Amino acid sequence: MTAPAAERSAPAAPGAAVRWTDVCAAGDLIPERGVCALVGGEQVAVFLTHDGDLHALENLDPFSGAHVLSRGILGTRGGVPTVASPMYKHVFDLRTGRCLDDPSASVRTFPARLHRGRVEVGR
Amino acid sequence: MRLVVVGHGPAAHRLVEALRERDTAGAWTVTVIGEEPRTAYDRVALTTHLEGADLAYPPHGDEVEVATGERAVAIDRAARTVTTSAGRVVPYDALVLATGSSPFVPPVEGKDLPGVFVYRTIDDLDAIRAYADGRTTGAVVGGGLLGLEAARAIQGLGLRSGVVEVAPWLMPRQLDEGGGAMLRRHIEGLGMAVHAGTPMARLEAGDDGAVARIVLADGNAVDAEVVVFSAGIRPRDELARGCGLPVGERGGIVVDETCRTEDPAIWAIGECALVGGMVYGLVGPCFSMAEVVADRLLHEHFPEASTAVFEGADLSTKLKLMGVDVASFGDPFAGPETGALGVTYTDPVAGVYKKLVVSDDARTLLGGVLVGDAESYGTLRAYVGGNLPGAPEQMLFGGTEAAGGDLPGATVICSCNNVSAQTIRTAIAGESLTDVPGVKACTKAGTSCGSCVPLVKRILDAELTAAGIEVSKALCEHFAYSRAELFDIVRVRRITSFTQLVEEHGTGRGCDICKPAVASILASLGNGHILAGEQAALQDTNDHFLANLQKNGTYSVVPRVPGGEITPERLIVIGEVARDFGLYTKITGGQRIDLFGARVEQLPEIWRRLVDAGFESGHAYGKALRTVKSCVGSTWCRYGVQDSVAMAIRLELRYRGLRAPHKLKSAVSGCARECAEAQSKDFGVIATENGWNLYLAGNGGMRPRHADLFATDLTDDELITYIDRFLMFYIRTADRLQRTASWLEALDGGLGYLREVIVDDRLGICAELDAAMERHVAAYSDEWRDTLEDPDRLRRFVSFVNAPGTPDPSIEFEVEREQIRPLLPIRPVTGAVSR
């Protein structure tokens, strides 16, 4: 990521017009922890990494059926930023939503950005 | 092609499963005909049926037809059909007889009286239980393995129990006279009468016409209103006889080394088969036969013929009989006439008998017997037929830390699944395996009873070392150190944050393995509230929300109830909180109350009510001290000799909040009756007339272990000093998620070394350990009270950061037995990641 810290964001889906939803203040996020936000009725887990990058993933852990990914532990695996589901410890790539322990599973990702001191999630 | 299996016991079940697993082309259509009213179950664990255990094996897939309560009555070999008691005629291309055996009942007068039973099926046990109700005496005829188990079961039904054995000592097929005599002392110590060496004359009836006593040949009588015969087995070979297949002189269907009868379409496996002149009554060989036949059937019509054969079996046995370890291996009966020498050791006080039989040059191990202490069984058995690594007497005294590397390749390591050392080594090299779960998945070794897993681990370590692969102690990819090494780094370098540790001594940004481990180390070394500053990001969700995550994303709450003592007022508060928040309540095994179904935003409200009523965090969510359970002790109990409740409360309040590599459990019993089950705890205390006995490193759970007696007749202060040092030494040196039980097992020098460290201060660290515990006690503060007083931390307790008042709509409940139970929105995909 090369954008200045204040405008860092995860990429939006190419070609789609992104509608941004205000989620919380930047200060509401603890580095290396997540929060969950309701975005258009959907549960989205929003994470702030140690490097200051924002990531947004579907909050539903596909292995347990519970909406808990936002409560997982952040880290890295071979340089890839990750979150480990708190339920059965499956690890997901924060950038792609792919499960690194079971490539057949993945969760959706959402664009996320810091905008004027606020955290926003796009759809 | 049609396969018909007659009988549905363990061997038949294994055959069908082995076939199903490998018959990917679906070549065989399988029909099973079983006469018992239920499908296959674990007959080895039969006695536990009386304790309510569910013994059923997992069902086969729907494609296998299993008929229960239907007996095969005739075989037409020319037409290749089986006729059943239901009148069905079932055609086959291959027929496997797995009819098992029936108990042998000697032709003694009175054997058909009411009250006389055998011990073989679930129905037999149900009948014994029903008949025993209201009766007071019972006895088992037969002092073998199964007979002793039956005797214990009868005692468990509330009857005075005994054993009648015609041989001069118990378990004559496995034990020598010395071992049998030691076992007898143990059995008698459990309150059972043993009558050995005298034949039975007859069974006599009482006035009601039912059996009342066993009369022995010497005229003595044993009162028994319930008599159970367990005097050996006879193969069920009547079907084979009926269709003209050869059977042995003393029974058993004659088969070759592939388990095939003289009719190429008919096979026999398990206890009904006579292979190499032997009938096998142990489950291991029966499973081997099932595997051989499955392999043969799969290759039946393929160019690549099977070469699987049954090569006989290792009849070594190790079991826990009524709490007594008994093991027999190799040939324990070889005597001087063959040049064999016996080396024996007897400790009548501890009830231990050990015997090794060695060749005349004392180098080759031929066999042995272990009673009362069978810890060295796994290693010794592996050396049978090979050169002993040390002097026999050294082996007897546990000097058996053998390197798995030099075991002969043909040595059977896992006798349940017949896996040799060579098979394990080949798998490790061929599949590049680096851990025990990998070896288990690949070879099946250690997947049944698990007793060989330490040996598997040793072979693995030896192979990896030999291949130049360092056996890694690294915590995870981010740290090349073990937990104990990290602990020392943090302590010595006074590191106070994960960031500093990972930047100076690791790589990357950590993971769900190293972060909670480092959080625990920081907490053990006294770095303030576990949610303060950067530490908050290290905690597992349980520690982060100070509650236990449940399967639907809700949490459970456990307030501390020290020693299990609670006032009516506080009980009422728990009840009111549960009612007002709609929580499911359950009493825990640790004498506390667990409240389930709380959403994150409810946790602070729940805890405000609990803290106001004087409750504190119970740390059920943490790798920390859980509870110190107690019995009611000398205050109320007629038998209590010390105040166990007061001691339990004192210990629980002293160690509450102490973070450790794993959870810690404790208990205090007020007398030797041990109602608090202290010997299954990490540290257990049992009262004596003169003070307290301290037991260390016990464990319940997946791999139960009795705690070791560490010190006796301690004063209150001595007790606490020793526990302080034990806990702090464990916290410093254990691996991540290593319970005290496996920590002590892995500790070089074991219990003796631990005594030297804690009692004699051999390492000169006792003052340091004592000071560390004093710091913990002084710094303790209730995590929940602190959290409630900190508005910043409280803000994290919301389901949605942008809608703090909104509950998670995906969390739903239904009602069961008047309480809530979670309703999951979707089905989970698979199970947990195993690490």
mmCIF file with all atom_site columns, C-alpha atoms in Angstrom, chain B residues 396-455:
data_model
loop_
_atom_site.group_PDB
_atom_site.id
_atom_site.type_symbol
_atom_site.label_atom_id
_atom_site.label_alt_id
_atom_site.label_comp_id
_atom_site.label_asym_id
_atom_site.label_entity_id
_atom_site.label_seq_id
_atom_site.pdbx_PDB_ins_code
_atom_site.Cartn_x
_atom_site.Cartn_y
_atom_site.Cartn_z
_atom_site.occupancy
_atom_site.B_iso_or_equiv
_atom_site.pdbx_formal_charge
_atom_site.auth_seq_id
_atom_site.auth_comp_id
_atom_site.auth_asym_id
_atom_site.auth_atom_id
_atom_site.pdbx_PDB_model_num
ATOM 1  C CA . LEU B 1 396 ? 13.058 -53.312 36.109 1.00 0.00 ? 396 LEU B CA 1
ATOM 2  C CA . PHE B 1 397 ? 13.611 -50.051 37.927 1.00 0.00 ? 397 PHE B CA 1
ATOM 3  C CA . GLY B 1 398 ? 12.380 -47.927 35.090 1.00 0.00 ? 398 GLY B CA 1
ATOM 4  C CA . GLY B 1 399 ? 15.730 -47.143 33.492 1.00 0.00 ? 399 GLY B CA 1
ATOM 5  C CA . THR B 1 400 ? 14.000 -47.519 30.170 1.00 0.00 ? 400 THR B CA 1
ATOM 6  C CA . GLU B 1 401 ? 14.284 -44.191 28.395 1.00 0.00 ? 401 GLU B CA 1
ATOM 7  C CA . ALA B 1 402 ? 15.057 -46.024 25.222 1.00 0.00 ? 402 ALA B CA 1
ATOM 8  C CA . ALA B 1 403 ? 15.784 -44.194 22.056 1.00 0.00 ? 403 ALA B CA 1
ATOM 9  C CA . GLY B 1 404 ? 13.126 -45.339 19.627 1.00 0.00 ? 404 GLY B CA 1
ATOM 10 C CA . GLY B 1 405 ? 15.825 -45.422 16.988 1.00 0.00 ? 405 GLY B CA 1
ATOM 11 C CA . ASP B 1 406 ? 17.336 -48.797 17.734 1.00 0.00 ? 406 ASP B CA 1
ATOM 12 C CA . LEU B 1 407 ? 14.163 -50.882 17.955 1.00 0.00 ? 407 LEU B CA 1
ATOM 13 C CA . PRO B 1 408 ? 14.221 -53.773 15.483 1.00 0.00 ? 408 PRO B CA 1
ATOM 14 C CA . GLY B 1 409 ? 12.102 -53.035 12.403 1.00 0.00 ? 409 GLY B CA 1
ATOM 15 C CA . ALA B 1 410 ? 9.852  -56.038 12.874 1.00 0.00 ? 410 ALA B CA 1
ATOM 16 C CA . THR B 1 411 ? 8.855  -54.898 16.385 1.00 0.00 ? 411 THR B CA 1
ATOM 17 C CA . VAL B 1 412 ? 5.138  -54.356 16.562 1.00 0.00 ? 412 VAL B CA 1
ATOM 18 C CA . ILE B 1 413 ? 4.677  -50.883 18.015 1.00 0.00 ? 413 ILE B CA 1
ATOM 19 C CA . CYS B 1 414 ? 0.889  -50.626 17.792 1.00 0.00 ? 414 CYS B CA 1
ATOM 20 C CA . SER B 1 415 ? -0.619 -54.011 18.563 1.00 0.00 ? 415 SER B CA 1
ATOM 21 C CA . CYS B 1 416 ? -4.201 -52.762 18.144 1.00 0.00 ? 416 CYS B CA 1
ATOM 22 C CA . ASN B 1 417 ? -3.579 -51.983 14.470 1.00 0.00 ? 417 ASN B CA 1
ATOM 23 C CA . ASN B 1 418 ? -0.570 -54.233 13.922 1.00 0.00 ? 418 ASN B CA 1
ATOM 24 C CA . VAL B 1 419 ? 1.869  -51.504 12.873 1.00 0.00 ? 419 VAL B CA 1
ATOM 25 C CA . SER B 1 420 ? 5.589  -52.307 13.011 1.00 0.00 ? 420 SER B CA 1
ATOM 26 C CA . ALA B 1 421 ? 8.493  -49.960 13.690 1.00 0.00 ? 421 ALA B CA 1
ATOM 27 C CA . GLN B 1 422 ? 9.569  -50.460 10.077 1.00 0.00 ? 422 GLN B CA 1
ATOM 28 C CA . THR B 1 423 ? 6.154  -49.405 8.753  1.00 0.00 ? 423 THR B CA 1
ATOM 29 C CA . ILE B 1 424 ? 6.348  -46.238 10.830 1.00 0.00 ? 424 ILE B CA 1
ATOM 30 C CA . ARG B 1 425 ? 9.886  -45.482 9.667  1.00 0.00 ? 425 ARG B CA 1
ATOM 31 C CA . THR B 1 426 ? 8.969  -46.062 6.015  1.00 0.00 ? 426 THR B CA 1
ATOM 32 C CA . ALA B 1 427 ? 5.968  -43.752 6.346  1.00 0.00 ? 427 ALA B CA 1
ATOM 33 C CA . ILE B 1 428 ? 8.038  -41.017 8.001  1.00 0.00 ? 428 ILE B CA 1
ATOM 34 C CA . ALA B 1 429 ? 10.627 -41.113 5.226  1.00 0.00 ? 429 ALA B CA 1
ATOM 35 C CA . GLY B 1 430 ? 8.255  -41.736 2.310  1.00 0.00 ? 430 GLY B CA 1
ATOM 36 C CA . GLU B 1 431 ? 5.628  -39.178 3.245  1.00 0.00 ? 431 GLU B CA 1
ATOM 37 C CA . SER B 1 432 ? 8.038  -36.671 4.807  1.00 0.00 ? 432 SER B CA 1
ATOM 38 C CA . LEU B 1 433 ? 6.100  -36.764 8.073  1.00 0.00 ? 433 LEU B CA 1
ATOM 39 C CA . THR B 1 434 ? 7.255  -34.466 10.845 1.00 0.00 ? 434 THR B CA 1
ATOM 40 C CA . ASP B 1 435 ? 4.685  -34.849 13.606 1.00 0.00 ? 435 ASP B CA 1
ATOM 41 C CA . VAL B 1 436 ? 2.762  -37.513 15.521 1.00 0.00 ? 436 VAL B CA 1
ATOM 42 C CA . PRO B 1 437 ? -0.675 -36.609 14.077 1.00 0.00 ? 437 PRO B CA 1
ATOM 43 C CA . GLY B 1 438 ? 0.828  -37.130 10.619 1.00 0.00 ? 438 GLY B CA 1
ATOM 44 C CA . VAL B 1 439 ? 2.185  -40.556 11.566 1.00 0.00 ? 439 VAL B CA 1
ATOM 45 C CA . LYS B 1 440 ? -1.161 -41.530 13.106 1.00 0.00 ? 440 LYS B CA 1
ATOM 46 C CA . ALA B 1 441 ? -3.115 -40.469 10.025 1.00 0.00 ? 441 ALA B CA 1
ATOM 47 C CA . CYS B 1 442 ? -0.721 -42.282 7.704  1.00 0.00 ? 442 CYS B CA 1
ATOM 48 C CA . THR B 1 443 ? -0.141 -45.564 9.566  1.00 0.00 ? 443 THR B CA 1
ATOM 49 C CA . LYS B 1 444 ? -3.085 -45.813 12.007 1.00 0.00 ? 444 LYS B CA 1
ATOM 50 C CA . ALA B 1 445 ? -0.504 -46.457 14.770 1.00 0.00 ? 445 ALA B CA 1
ATOM 51 C CA . GLY B 1 446 ? -1.726 -45.081 18.067 1.00 0.00 ? 446 GLY B CA 1
ATOM 52 C CA . THR B 1 447 ? -5.274 -44.478 16.864 1.00 0.00 ? 447 THR B CA 1
ATOM 53 C CA . SER B 1 448 ? -6.990 -47.132 18.982 1.00 0.00 ? 448 SER B CA 1
ATOM 54 C CA . CYS B 1 449 ? -5.902 -47.395 22.618 1.00 0.00 ? 449 CYS B CA 1
ATOM 55 C CA . GLY B 1 450 ? -3.147 -44.777 22.288 1.00 0.00 ? 450 GLY B CA 1
ATOM 56 C CA . SER B 1 451 ? -0.746 -46.514 24.676 1.00 0.00 ? 451 SER B CA 1
ATOM 57 C CA . CYS B 1 452 ? 1.991  -46.671 22.023 1.00 0.00 ? 452 CYS B CA 1
ATOM 58 C CA . VAL B 1 453 ? 1.949  -42.949 21.172 1.00 0.00 ? 453 VAL B CA 1
ATOM 59 C CA . PRO B 1 454 ? 5.000  -42.127 23.350 1.00 0.00 ? 454 PRO B CA 1
ATOM 60 C CA . LEU B 1 455 ? 6.903  -44.849 21.484 1.00 0.00 ? 455 LEU B CA 1
#
